[in-house]
mmCIF file of C-alpha atoms and ligand atoms in Angstrom:
data_model
loop_
_atom_site.group_PDB
_atom_site.id
_atom_site.type_symbol
_atom_site.label_atom_id
_atom_site.label_comp_id
_atom_site.label_asym_id
_atom_site.label_seq_id
_atom_site.Cartn_x
_atom_site.Cartn_y
_atom_site.Cartn_z
ATOM 1 C CA MET A 1 -5.909 11.753 -57.003
ATOM 2 C CA TYR A 2 -2.169 11.553 -56.403
ATOM 3 C CA LYS A 3 -1.573 11.627 -60.173
ATOM 4 C CA THR A 4 -3.809 14.659 -60.598
ATOM 5 C CA LEU A 5 -2.011 16.430 -57.784
ATOM 6 C CA LEU A 6 1.340 15.602 -59.334
ATOM 7 C CA VAL A 7 0.270 17.016 -62.723
ATOM 8 C CA PHE A 8 -1.053 20.117 -60.981
ATOM 9 C CA CYS A 9 2.168 20.558 -59.001
ATOM 10 C CA THR A 10 4.323 20.099 -62.114
ATOM 11 C CA THR A 11 2.200 22.586 -64.060
ATOM 12 C CA PHE A 12 2.353 25.023 -61.174
ATOM 13 C CA THR A 13 6.143 24.705 -60.999
ATOM 14 C CA VAL A 14 6.428 25.419 -64.748
ATOM 15 C CA ILE A 15 4.073 28.402 -64.463
ATOM 16 C CA SER A 16 5.909 29.794 -61.461
ATOM 17 C CA ASN A 17 9.248 29.380 -63.236
ATOM 18 C CA VAL A 18 7.925 31.189 -66.309
ATOM 19 C CA SER A 19 6.518 33.883 -64.100
ATOM 20 C CA ALA A 20 9.834 34.238 -62.253
ATOM 21 C CA ALA A 21 11.634 34.520 -65.591
ATOM 22 C CA GLN A 22 9.141 37.151 -66.764
ATOM 23 C CA ASN A 23 9.563 39.000 -63.503
ATOM 24 C CA TYR A 24 13.259 39.460 -64.065
ATOM 25 C CA GLN A 25 13.918 42.320 -66.419
ATOM 26 C CA GLY A 26 17.370 43.745 -66.793
ATOM 27 C CA PHE A 27 18.100 47.335 -65.948
ATOM 28 C CA ASP A 28 20.593 49.547 -67.767
ATOM 29 C CA TYR A 29 22.769 52.010 -65.886
ATOM 30 C CA PRO A 30 25.115 54.642 -67.368
ATOM 31 C CA ASN A 31 28.523 53.505 -68.692
ATOM 32 C CA LYS A 32 27.336 49.889 -69.034
ATOM 33 C CA ALA A 33 27.530 49.421 -65.257
ATOM 34 C CA THR A 34 25.737 46.326 -63.977
ATOM 35 C CA ASN A 35 24.908 47.811 -60.559
ATOM 36 C CA ALA A 36 24.240 51.183 -59.006
ATOM 37 C CA ILE A 37 25.752 52.039 -55.626
ATOM 38 C CA SER A 38 25.366 54.861 -53.104
ATOM 39 C CA ILE A 39 27.470 55.661 -50.062
ATOM 40 C CA THR A 40 25.477 57.166 -47.189
ATOM 41 C CA PHE A 41 26.179 58.337 -43.630
ATOM 42 C CA ASP A 42 23.689 59.024 -40.851
ATOM 43 C CA ASP A 43 23.289 61.492 -37.948
ATOM 44 C CA ALA A 44 25.727 64.240 -39.120
ATOM 45 C CA ARG A 45 28.350 62.929 -36.711
ATOM 46 C CA HIS A 46 31.379 65.226 -36.395
ATOM 47 C CA SER A 47 33.839 62.643 -37.782
ATOM 48 C CA GLN A 48 31.964 62.786 -41.086
ATOM 49 C CA VAL A 49 33.182 66.351 -41.650
ATOM 50 C CA ASP A 50 36.457 65.927 -39.730
ATOM 51 C CA THR A 51 37.638 62.742 -41.482
ATOM 52 C CA GLY A 52 35.178 61.589 -44.131
ATOM 53 C CA LEU A 53 34.712 64.707 -46.226
ATOM 54 C CA ALA A 54 38.399 64.952 -47.202
ATOM 55 C CA ILE A 55 38.396 61.312 -48.386
ATOM 56 C CA LEU A 56 35.244 61.744 -50.469
ATOM 57 C CA ASN A 57 36.415 65.034 -51.976
ATOM 58 C CA LYS A 58 39.908 63.710 -52.733
ATOM 59 C CA HIS A 59 38.305 61.065 -54.975
ATOM 60 C CA HIS A 60 35.624 63.430 -56.350
ATOM 61 C CA ILE A 61 32.728 61.257 -55.299
ATOM 62 C CA LYS A 62 29.371 62.379 -53.919
ATOM 63 C CA ALA A 63 27.770 60.821 -50.857
ATOM 64 C CA THR A 64 24.379 61.235 -49.193
ATOM 65 C CA PHE A 65 24.327 62.526 -45.604
ATOM 66 C CA TYR A 66 21.152 61.958 -43.562
ATOM 67 C CA VAL A 67 21.376 64.710 -40.968
ATOM 68 C CA SER A 68 19.660 65.840 -37.769
ATOM 69 C CA PRO A 69 19.842 69.528 -36.775
ATOM 70 C CA PHE A 70 21.177 68.893 -33.238
ATOM 71 C CA ASN A 71 24.529 67.783 -34.686
ATOM 72 C CA ILE A 72 24.556 70.244 -37.607
ATOM 73 C CA LYS A 73 24.147 73.191 -35.214
ATOM 74 C CA GLU A 74 27.509 72.476 -33.605
ATOM 75 C CA ARG A 75 29.397 72.465 -36.917
ATOM 76 C CA LEU A 76 27.313 74.626 -39.235
ATOM 77 C CA HIS A 77 30.297 76.101 -41.061
ATOM 78 C CA ASP A 78 31.659 72.627 -41.888
ATOM 79 C CA TRP A 79 28.288 71.341 -43.062
ATOM 80 C CA LYS A 80 27.992 74.302 -45.423
ATOM 81 C CA LYS A 81 31.223 73.020 -47.002
ATOM 82 C CA VAL A 82 29.592 69.596 -47.447
ATOM 83 C CA VAL A 83 26.840 71.322 -49.424
ATOM 84 C CA THR A 84 29.164 73.451 -51.556
ATOM 85 C CA THR A 85 31.244 70.412 -52.523
ATOM 86 C CA GLY A 86 28.145 68.797 -54.033
ATOM 87 C CA HIS A 87 27.131 66.105 -51.539
ATOM 88 C CA GLU A 88 23.484 65.367 -50.899
ATOM 89 C CA ILE A 89 21.948 66.533 -47.617
ATOM 90 C CA ALA A 90 18.971 64.458 -46.515
ATOM 91 C CA ASN A 91 16.563 64.413 -43.557
ATOM 92 C CA HIS A 92 16.999 62.171 -40.480
ATOM 93 C CA THR A 93 14.355 63.846 -38.188
ATOM 94 C CA SER A 94 14.917 66.422 -35.443
ATOM 95 C CA SER A 95 14.601 64.095 -32.454
ATOM 96 C CA HIS A 96 16.105 60.877 -33.890
ATOM 97 C CA LEU A 97 13.221 58.999 -32.308
ATOM 98 C CA CYS A 98 13.601 55.186 -32.291
ATOM 99 C CA THR A 99 12.160 52.296 -30.340
ATOM 100 C CA GLY A 100 12.185 52.924 -26.580
ATOM 101 C CA ASN A 101 14.210 49.758 -26.184
ATOM 102 C CA PHE A 102 17.096 52.188 -26.501
ATOM 103 C CA GLU A 103 17.450 53.124 -22.835
ATOM 104 C CA TRP A 104 18.580 56.730 -23.437
ATOM 105 C CA LEU A 105 15.353 57.470 -25.305
ATOM 106 C CA ARG A 106 12.926 55.613 -23.050
ATOM 107 C CA GLN A 107 14.196 57.400 -19.958
ATOM 108 C CA GLN A 108 12.950 60.653 -21.424
ATOM 109 C CA SER A 109 9.508 59.124 -22.107
ATOM 110 C CA LEU A 110 10.231 59.550 -25.753
ATOM 111 C CA SER A 111 10.010 56.645 -28.153
ATOM 112 C CA LEU A 112 8.237 55.533 -31.299
ATOM 113 C CA GLU A 113 6.016 53.310 -29.139
ATOM 114 C CA GLN A 114 4.825 56.407 -27.246
ATOM 115 C CA THR A 115 4.393 58.976 -30.010
ATOM 116 C CA SER A 116 1.796 59.877 -32.682
ATOM 117 C CA LEU A 117 2.033 60.356 -36.438
ATOM 118 C CA LYS A 118 1.177 64.026 -35.912
ATOM 119 C CA TRP A 119 4.085 64.539 -33.487
ATOM 120 C CA LEU A 120 6.458 62.699 -35.781
ATOM 121 C CA GLU A 121 5.398 64.643 -38.874
ATOM 122 C CA LYS A 122 6.107 67.932 -37.073
ATOM 123 C CA ASP A 123 9.472 66.616 -35.885
ATOM 124 C CA ILE A 124 10.455 65.657 -39.446
ATOM 125 C CA LEU A 125 9.213 68.939 -40.943
ATOM 126 C CA ASP A 126 11.053 70.945 -38.248
ATOM 127 C CA ALA A 127 14.281 69.259 -39.409
ATOM 128 C CA GLN A 128 13.344 70.029 -43.007
ATOM 129 C CA ARG A 129 12.824 73.728 -42.196
ATOM 130 C CA TYR A 130 16.125 73.906 -40.288
ATOM 131 C CA ILE A 131 18.077 72.384 -43.192
ATOM 132 C CA ILE A 132 16.426 74.678 -45.750
ATOM 133 C CA LYS A 133 17.101 77.765 -43.595
ATOM 134 C CA HIS A 134 20.675 77.017 -42.529
ATOM 135 C CA LEU A 135 22.121 74.919 -45.355
ATOM 136 C CA GLY A 136 20.050 76.356 -48.221
ATOM 137 C CA VAL A 137 18.987 72.994 -49.688
ATOM 138 C CA THR A 138 15.678 71.131 -49.620
ATOM 139 C CA PRO A 139 16.143 67.451 -48.731
ATOM 140 C CA ARG A 140 14.361 65.010 -51.034
ATOM 141 C CA ALA A 141 15.600 61.895 -49.212
ATOM 142 C CA PHE A 142 14.923 60.572 -45.695
ATOM 143 C CA ALA A 143 16.446 57.834 -43.515
ATOM 144 C CA TYR A 144 14.423 56.194 -40.730
ATOM 145 C CA PRO A 145 16.361 56.537 -37.433
ATOM 146 C CA CYS A 146 17.435 53.048 -36.279
ATOM 147 C CA GLY A 147 15.629 51.729 -39.374
ATOM 148 C CA ASN A 148 12.324 51.749 -37.416
ATOM 149 C CA THR A 149 9.273 52.538 -39.559
ATOM 150 C CA PHE A 150 6.429 52.318 -37.016
ATOM 151 C CA ILE A 151 4.732 54.162 -34.170
ATOM 152 C CA GLY A 152 2.648 52.677 -31.335
ATOM 153 C CA ARG A 153 2.400 49.101 -30.127
ATOM 154 C CA GLY A 154 0.465 45.924 -30.828
ATOM 155 C CA LEU A 155 -2.972 46.457 -32.357
ATOM 156 C CA GLU A 156 -2.449 50.231 -32.356
ATOM 157 C CA THR A 157 0.817 50.073 -34.335
ATOM 158 C CA GLN A 158 0.901 52.269 -37.439
ATOM 159 C CA SER A 159 3.464 52.544 -40.196
ATOM 160 C CA TYR A 160 5.004 55.940 -40.847
ATOM 161 C CA VAL A 161 6.153 54.906 -44.320
ATOM 162 C CA PRO A 162 3.153 56.727 -45.940
ATOM 163 C CA LEU A 163 4.228 59.936 -44.161
ATOM 164 C CA ILE A 164 7.665 59.642 -45.731
ATOM 165 C CA ALA A 165 6.196 58.805 -49.149
ATOM 166 C CA LYS A 166 4.110 61.997 -48.834
ATOM 167 C CA HIS A 167 7.004 64.345 -48.058
ATOM 168 C CA PHE A 168 10.069 62.780 -49.733
ATOM 169 C CA ASP A 169 11.156 61.063 -52.950
ATOM 170 C CA THR A 170 12.852 58.269 -50.979
ATOM 171 C CA GLY A 171 13.056 56.724 -47.500
ATOM 172 C CA ARG A 172 15.962 54.490 -46.479
ATOM 173 C CA THR A 173 15.946 51.815 -43.775
ATOM 174 C CA TRP A 174 18.958 50.282 -41.962
ATOM 175 C CA LEU A 175 20.552 46.862 -41.356
ATOM 176 C CA ASP A 176 18.800 45.122 -44.225
ATOM 177 C CA GLU A 177 19.571 41.777 -45.793
ATOM 178 C CA THR A 178 18.993 42.676 -49.445
ATOM 179 C CA ALA A 179 19.897 45.298 -52.002
ATOM 180 C CA ASN A 180 17.247 47.106 -54.102
ATOM 181 C CA ASN A 181 15.841 45.562 -57.275
ATOM 182 C CA PRO A 182 15.563 48.640 -59.537
ATOM 183 C CA ASN A 183 12.392 47.364 -61.208
ATOM 184 C CA PHE A 184 10.695 46.484 -57.936
ATOM 185 C CA THR A 185 11.945 48.323 -54.859
ATOM 186 C CA ASP A 186 9.658 50.690 -52.930
ATOM 187 C CA PHE A 187 11.320 54.111 -52.970
ATOM 188 C CA ALA A 188 9.791 54.833 -49.541
ATOM 189 C CA GLN A 189 11.585 51.798 -48.042
ATOM 190 C CA LEU A 190 14.947 51.543 -49.784
ATOM 191 C CA THR A 191 17.188 48.982 -48.170
ATOM 192 C CA SER A 192 20.744 49.598 -46.991
ATOM 193 C CA LEU A 193 23.729 47.468 -46.069
ATOM 194 C CA ARG A 194 25.977 48.337 -43.111
ATOM 195 C CA ILE A 195 29.624 49.294 -43.701
ATOM 196 C CA ASP A 196 30.425 50.169 -40.059
ATOM 197 C CA ASP A 197 32.880 47.807 -38.364
ATOM 198 C CA MET A 198 33.828 46.037 -41.602
ATOM 199 C CA THR A 199 37.119 45.356 -43.338
ATOM 200 C CA PHE A 200 37.596 45.990 -47.066
ATOM 201 C CA GLU A 201 37.514 42.233 -47.738
ATOM 202 C CA GLU A 202 34.236 41.851 -45.837
ATOM 203 C CA VAL A 203 32.602 44.710 -47.744
ATOM 204 C CA ILE A 204 33.713 43.318 -51.122
ATOM 205 C CA ALA A 205 32.337 39.874 -50.179
ATOM 206 C CA MET A 206 29.039 41.544 -49.205
ATOM 207 C CA LEU A 207 28.881 43.495 -52.481
ATOM 208 C CA LYS A 208 29.428 40.312 -54.483
ATOM 209 C CA GLN A 209 26.551 38.639 -52.632
ATOM 210 C CA HIS A 210 24.116 41.378 -53.627
ATOM 211 C CA ARG A 211 24.772 41.948 -57.353
ATOM 212 C CA GLU A 212 21.777 40.027 -58.724
ATOM 213 C CA ASN A 213 19.039 41.694 -60.818
ATOM 214 C CA ASN A 214 21.164 44.773 -61.548
ATOM 215 C CA SER A 215 20.618 45.760 -57.935
ATOM 216 C CA TRP A 216 21.099 49.206 -56.481
ATOM 217 C CA ILE A 217 23.246 48.773 -53.380
ATOM 218 C CA ILE A 218 23.011 51.489 -50.722
ATOM 219 C CA LEU A 219 25.820 51.400 -48.164
ATOM 220 C CA ALA A 220 25.266 53.000 -44.749
ATOM 221 C CA GLY A 221 27.600 54.066 -41.955
ATOM 222 C CA HIS A 222 27.888 56.449 -38.997
ATOM 223 C CA GLU A 223 31.240 57.651 -37.625
ATOM 224 C CA ILE A 224 34.280 57.637 -39.938
ATOM 225 C CA GLY A 225 37.626 56.784 -38.339
ATOM 226 C CA GLU A 226 39.012 53.633 -36.816
ATOM 227 C CA LYS A 227 36.786 50.561 -37.371
ATOM 228 C CA GLY A 228 34.207 50.047 -34.600
ATOM 229 C CA GLN A 229 30.577 49.120 -33.947
ATOM 230 C CA TYR A 230 29.273 52.431 -35.304
ATOM 231 C CA THR A 231 32.403 53.489 -37.181
ATOM 232 C CA THR A 232 33.246 52.994 -40.837
ATOM 233 C CA ASP A 233 36.975 52.477 -41.142
ATOM 234 C CA ALA A 234 38.544 55.456 -42.952
ATOM 235 C CA ALA A 235 41.247 53.383 -44.711
ATOM 236 C CA MET A 236 38.623 50.831 -45.792
ATOM 237 C CA LEU A 237 36.436 53.653 -47.142
ATOM 238 C CA GLU A 238 39.252 55.003 -49.280
ATOM 239 C CA GLU A 239 40.071 51.551 -50.655
ATOM 240 C CA LEU A 240 36.373 50.897 -51.294
ATOM 241 C CA ILE A 241 35.951 54.156 -53.221
ATOM 242 C CA GLN A 242 38.880 53.230 -55.472
ATOM 243 C CA TYR A 243 37.349 49.787 -56.055
ATOM 244 C CA ILE A 244 33.923 51.225 -56.900
ATOM 245 C CA LYS A 245 35.403 53.844 -59.228
ATOM 246 C CA ASP A 246 37.303 51.233 -61.256
ATOM 247 C CA PRO A 247 35.053 50.707 -64.330
ATOM 248 C CA ARG A 248 36.154 47.064 -64.544
ATOM 249 C CA ASN A 249 34.114 46.399 -61.404
ATOM 250 C CA GLY A 250 30.870 47.579 -63.074
ATOM 251 C CA TYR A 251 29.402 50.020 -60.558
ATOM 252 C CA TRP A 252 27.668 53.341 -61.176
ATOM 253 C CA LEU A 253 28.177 55.483 -58.071
ATOM 254 C CA GLY A 254 25.756 58.289 -57.244
ATOM 255 C CA THR A 255 23.815 59.976 -54.470
ATOM 256 C CA VAL A 256 20.560 58.359 -53.396
ATOM 257 C CA SER A 257 18.422 61.035 -55.067
ATOM 258 C CA ASP A 258 20.406 60.992 -58.328
ATOM 259 C CA ILE A 259 20.095 57.220 -58.655
ATOM 260 C CA ALA A 260 16.445 57.177 -57.519
ATOM 261 C CA ASN A 261 15.559 59.790 -60.150
ATOM 262 C CA TYR A 262 17.375 57.813 -62.840
ATOM 263 C CA ILE A 263 15.637 54.555 -61.885
ATOM 264 C CA LYS A 264 12.190 56.177 -61.603
ATOM 265 C CA ARG A 265 12.417 57.422 -65.175
ATOM 266 C CA ARG A 266 13.471 54.064 -66.623
ATOM 267 C CA ARG A 267 12.094 51.242 -64.472
ATOM 268 C CA LYS A 268 9.744 48.617 -65.829
ATOM 269 C CA PRO A 269 7.664 47.742 -62.751
ATOM 270 C CA PHE A 270 6.146 44.286 -62.419
HETATM 271 ZN ZN1 LIG B 1 20.616 57.659 -37.022
#
């Protein structure tokens, strides 16, 4: 019995190794890059147009901004400049609803635990209409506020990922532990890695950890200025852009929608 089990286990190990090897298929990016990378910022915080835009434009790179109308309204003129300089504008809901464990949301009796898919769909489409009307672009990408992808609680919990898959080409989460395998990742739940509160050395170490399988690495931040819990350090960002642009480092940099479209056309799903 033991012998039979051993043979079975050995065979299974060989089969699973073969299957793992078959599962890995390389992925080719433009300019012989080994990885794709996107730089993204959430919430349309004012420091993104006050500090970040000049850095991005100076180096001629395009980022993806996941925006909510309540912040755009206060700086509409500046956000129009973000559009005209070729950056991607994406949807981040109207209400920025997250789990009610965030005190400031729960106090208003507003939270993902307390809402419905119908309410949330309207909230997302209201943001979409605002962006189309005031910025003249139609977002194809979405980021889940706080990275939360559910509504309700316990047995009544529902995912709102299908809602995002219905209305957008991509949905991005937050605070993940992996990059995206181009042949495997779900475009409605793209992962992202935090760049807020990190030094250049820490970000480079993180990038090196996530280069396997020709991954697509999506970086995500909030404010841009002096390093802090929700602030991407401006000097780090500039150094990082120069690092990513250096062809010797093997990255193809693009907006989320540009890279998603490229991968969708060429992926070999398994
Ligand atoms: Zn947010």
